[in-house]
Amino acid sequence: QVQLVESGGGSVQAGGSLRLSCVASGIPYSPSYCMGWFRQAPGKERERVTTINGAGYTAYTDSVKGRFTISRDNVKNTLYLQMNSLKPEDTAMYYCAARSSGICGSSADFGFWGQGTQVTVSS
C-alpha cells in the first residue's frame, strides 16, 4: 500500500520561501511512479502545480514557473517542492500525489494522495 506523508508547510510573508517534502512508502521502485504536487485553495478547484515523471522530466503550471522547483530523491523515496518568491495567491493546501506509471498523464490518473500540508502567504 502506497502512503504519502507531506511536511514543510507553514506561514510566510510574501517573497519568502518554503520547502515541502513528501515521503513515500510502499513504492517498490521510485522511477516507475510519476509524482506531483497539487494544491487547493478554499472555494477553488484543485490545481495541478507540478509533476516529475519516471525519467525526471518536470512540468509546471504557468503561475509557478521560475519560482517553484520539484525534485525527487529515489533513494530516500522523497519528493520535494522548493517554493521561492511566494505570493499570497500561493496560499492553499498542498498535496503530494503519485501515479503507478512512469508517465504522468491526466490528473485523474493519480491514485495515491497525501493528507496535505497548509501553506499560507501573507502580504
mmCIF file of C-alpha atoms in Angstrom:
data_model
loop_
_atom_site.group_PDB
_atom_site.id
_atom_site.type_symbol
_atom_site.label_atom_id
_atom_site.label_comp_id
_atom_site.label_asym_id
_atom_site.label_seq_id
_atom_site.Cartn_x
_atom_site.Cartn_y
_atom_site.Cartn_z
ATOM 1 C CA GLN A 1 0.000 0.000 0.000
ATOM 2 C CA VAL A 2 1.439 3.330 -1.070
ATOM 3 C CA GLN A 3 1.443 6.026 1.590
ATOM 4 C CA LEU A 4 2.458 9.631 1.148
ATOM 5 C CA VAL A 5 3.240 11.961 4.029
ATOM 6 C CA GLU A 6 3.827 15.652 3.429
ATOM 7 C CA SER A 7 5.606 18.121 5.665
ATOM 8 C CA GLY A 8 7.142 21.568 5.481
ATOM 9 C CA GLY A 9 4.121 23.796 5.194
ATOM 10 C CA GLY A 10 3.729 26.940 7.243
ATOM 11 C CA SER A 11 3.097 30.652 7.210
ATOM 12 C CA VAL A 12 5.426 33.071 5.464
ATOM 13 C CA GLN A 13 5.367 36.608 4.192
ATOM 14 C CA ALA A 14 5.211 37.380 0.507
ATOM 15 C CA GLY A 15 8.600 36.950 -1.093
ATOM 16 C CA GLY A 16 9.597 34.227 1.319
ATOM 17 C CA SER A 17 10.437 30.584 0.704
ATOM 18 C CA LEU A 18 9.296 27.182 1.873
ATOM 19 C CA ARG A 19 10.372 23.661 1.077
ATOM 20 C CA LEU A 20 7.797 20.926 1.115
ATOM 21 C CA SER A 21 8.722 17.272 1.474
ATOM 22 C CA CYS A 22 6.745 14.125 0.749
ATOM 23 C CA VAL A 23 7.971 10.772 1.999
ATOM 24 C CA ALA A 24 6.601 7.864 0.033
ATOM 25 C CA SER A 25 6.378 4.331 1.360
ATOM 26 C CA GLY A 26 5.207 1.201 -0.380
ATOM 27 C CA ILE A 27 6.675 2.181 -3.741
ATOM 28 C CA PRO A 28 8.869 -0.709 -4.891
ATOM 29 C CA TYR A 29 10.795 1.266 -7.489
ATOM 30 C CA SER A 30 10.504 5.044 -7.459
ATOM 31 C CA PRO A 31 11.213 5.739 -11.155
ATOM 32 C CA SER A 32 8.177 3.599 -12.015
ATOM 33 C CA TYR A 33 5.950 6.267 -10.481
ATOM 34 C CA CYS A 34 5.070 9.734 -11.631
ATOM 35 C CA MET A 35 4.795 12.101 -8.682
ATOM 36 C CA GLY A 36 3.438 15.567 -8.330
ATOM 37 C CA TRP A 37 2.221 18.416 -6.206
ATOM 38 C CA PHE A 38 -1.314 19.705 -6.312
ATOM 39 C CA ARG A 39 -2.929 22.498 -4.342
ATOM 40 C CA GLN A 40 -6.402 23.588 -3.389
ATOM 41 C CA ALA A 41 -7.406 26.963 -2.037
ATOM 42 C CA PRO A 42 -10.714 27.489 -0.209
ATOM 43 C CA GLY A 43 -13.574 27.748 -2.658
ATOM 44 C CA LYS A 44 -11.401 26.802 -5.617
ATOM 45 C CA GLU A 45 -10.843 23.648 -7.597
ATOM 46 C CA ARG A 46 -7.791 21.528 -7.067
ATOM 47 C CA GLU A 47 -4.909 22.697 -9.239
ATOM 48 C CA ARG A 48 -2.057 20.656 -10.623
ATOM 49 C CA VAL A 49 1.088 22.575 -9.701
ATOM 50 C CA THR A 50 3.967 20.452 -10.912
ATOM 51 C CA THR A 51 4.911 16.880 -11.788
ATOM 52 C CA ILE A 52 8.036 14.830 -12.283
ATOM 53 C CA ASN A 53 7.917 11.635 -14.290
ATOM 54 C CA GLY A 54 9.965 8.482 -14.001
ATOM 55 C CA ALA A 55 12.679 9.869 -16.253
ATOM 56 C CA GLY A 56 12.959 13.071 -14.256
ATOM 57 C CA TYR A 57 11.109 15.255 -16.747
ATOM 58 C CA THR A 58 9.320 18.106 -14.976
ATOM 59 C CA ALA A 59 6.297 20.196 -15.828
ATOM 60 C CA TYR A 60 4.874 23.272 -14.098
ATOM 61 C CA THR A 61 1.724 25.281 -14.225
ATOM 62 C CA ASP A 62 2.419 28.740 -15.641
ATOM 63 C CA SER A 63 1.805 30.626 -12.415
ATOM 64 C CA VAL A 64 4.722 28.950 -10.613
ATOM 65 C CA LYS A 65 7.287 28.688 -13.395
ATOM 66 C CA GLY A 66 10.590 30.213 -12.358
ATOM 67 C CA ARG A 67 9.583 30.221 -8.683
ATOM 68 C CA PHE A 68 8.913 26.576 -7.764
ATOM 69 C CA THR A 69 11.180 23.595 -8.307
ATOM 70 C CA ILE A 70 10.164 19.964 -7.979
ATOM 71 C CA SER A 71 12.738 17.271 -7.327
ATOM 72 C CA ARG A 72 12.871 13.690 -6.127
ATOM 73 C CA ASP A 73 15.356 11.522 -4.279
ATOM 74 C CA ASN A 74 14.712 7.981 -5.446
ATOM 75 C CA VAL A 75 16.999 6.521 -2.788
ATOM 76 C CA LYS A 76 15.109 8.209 0.027
ATOM 77 C CA ASN A 77 11.738 7.872 -1.760
ATOM 78 C CA THR A 78 11.161 11.537 -1.087
ATOM 79 C CA LEU A 79 9.616 14.224 -3.252
ATOM 80 C CA TYR A 80 10.402 17.892 -2.702
ATOM 81 C CA LEU A 81 8.915 21.212 -3.700
ATOM 82 C CA GLN A 82 11.112 24.259 -3.281
ATOM 83 C CA MET A 83 8.932 27.357 -3.350
ATOM 84 C CA ASN A 84 10.585 30.746 -3.703
ATOM 85 C CA SER A 85 9.201 34.251 -4.162
ATOM 86 C CA LEU A 86 5.933 33.153 -2.629
ATOM 87 C CA LYS A 87 2.814 35.203 -3.296
ATOM 88 C CA PRO A 88 -0.454 35.457 -1.368
ATOM 89 C CA GLU A 89 -2.159 33.639 -4.243
ATOM 90 C CA ASP A 90 0.020 30.612 -3.491
ATOM 91 C CA THR A 91 -1.921 30.148 -0.257
ATOM 92 C CA ALA A 92 -3.515 26.701 -0.333
ATOM 93 C CA MET A 93 -3.416 23.178 0.996
ATOM 94 C CA TYR A 94 -0.653 21.391 -0.879
ATOM 95 C CA TYR A 95 -0.963 17.693 -1.650
ATOM 96 C CA CYS A 96 1.604 15.190 -2.774
ATOM 97 C CA ALA A 97 0.309 12.622 -5.245
ATOM 98 C CA ALA A 98 1.610 9.601 -7.096
ATOM 99 C CA ARG A 99 0.627 7.562 -10.099
ATOM 100 C CA SER A 100 1.769 3.977 -10.610
ATOM 101 C CA SER A 101 3.255 4.736 -14.005
ATOM 102 C CA GLY A 102 6.413 6.489 -15.079
ATOM 103 C CA ILE A 103 4.226 8.621 -17.336
ATOM 104 C CA CYS A 104 2.278 11.386 -15.626
ATOM 105 C CA GLY A 105 -0.780 11.647 -17.871
ATOM 106 C CA SER A 106 -4.003 13.150 -16.614
ATOM 107 C CA SER A 107 -4.524 14.464 -13.083
ATOM 108 C CA ALA A 108 -7.345 11.956 -12.694
ATOM 109 C CA ASP A 109 -4.806 9.162 -13.062
ATOM 110 C CA PHE A 110 -3.105 9.974 -9.768
ATOM 111 C CA GLY A 111 -4.378 7.296 -7.421
ATOM 112 C CA PHE A 112 -2.361 7.955 -4.286
ATOM 113 C CA TRP A 113 -2.628 11.101 -2.198
ATOM 114 C CA GLY A 114 -1.134 12.506 0.984
ATOM 115 C CA GLN A 115 -3.087 14.257 3.694
ATOM 116 C CA GLY A 116 -1.861 17.709 2.680
ATOM 117 C CA THR A 117 0.182 20.459 4.241
ATOM 118 C CA GLN A 118 -1.034 24.039 4.565
ATOM 119 C CA VAL A 119 0.880 26.921 3.016
ATOM 120 C CA THR A 120 -0.187 30.439 3.955
ATOM 121 C CA VAL A 121 1.427 33.503 2.401
ATOM 122 C CA SER A 122 0.632 36.911 3.841
ATOM 123 C CA SER A 123 1.081 40.205 2.052
#
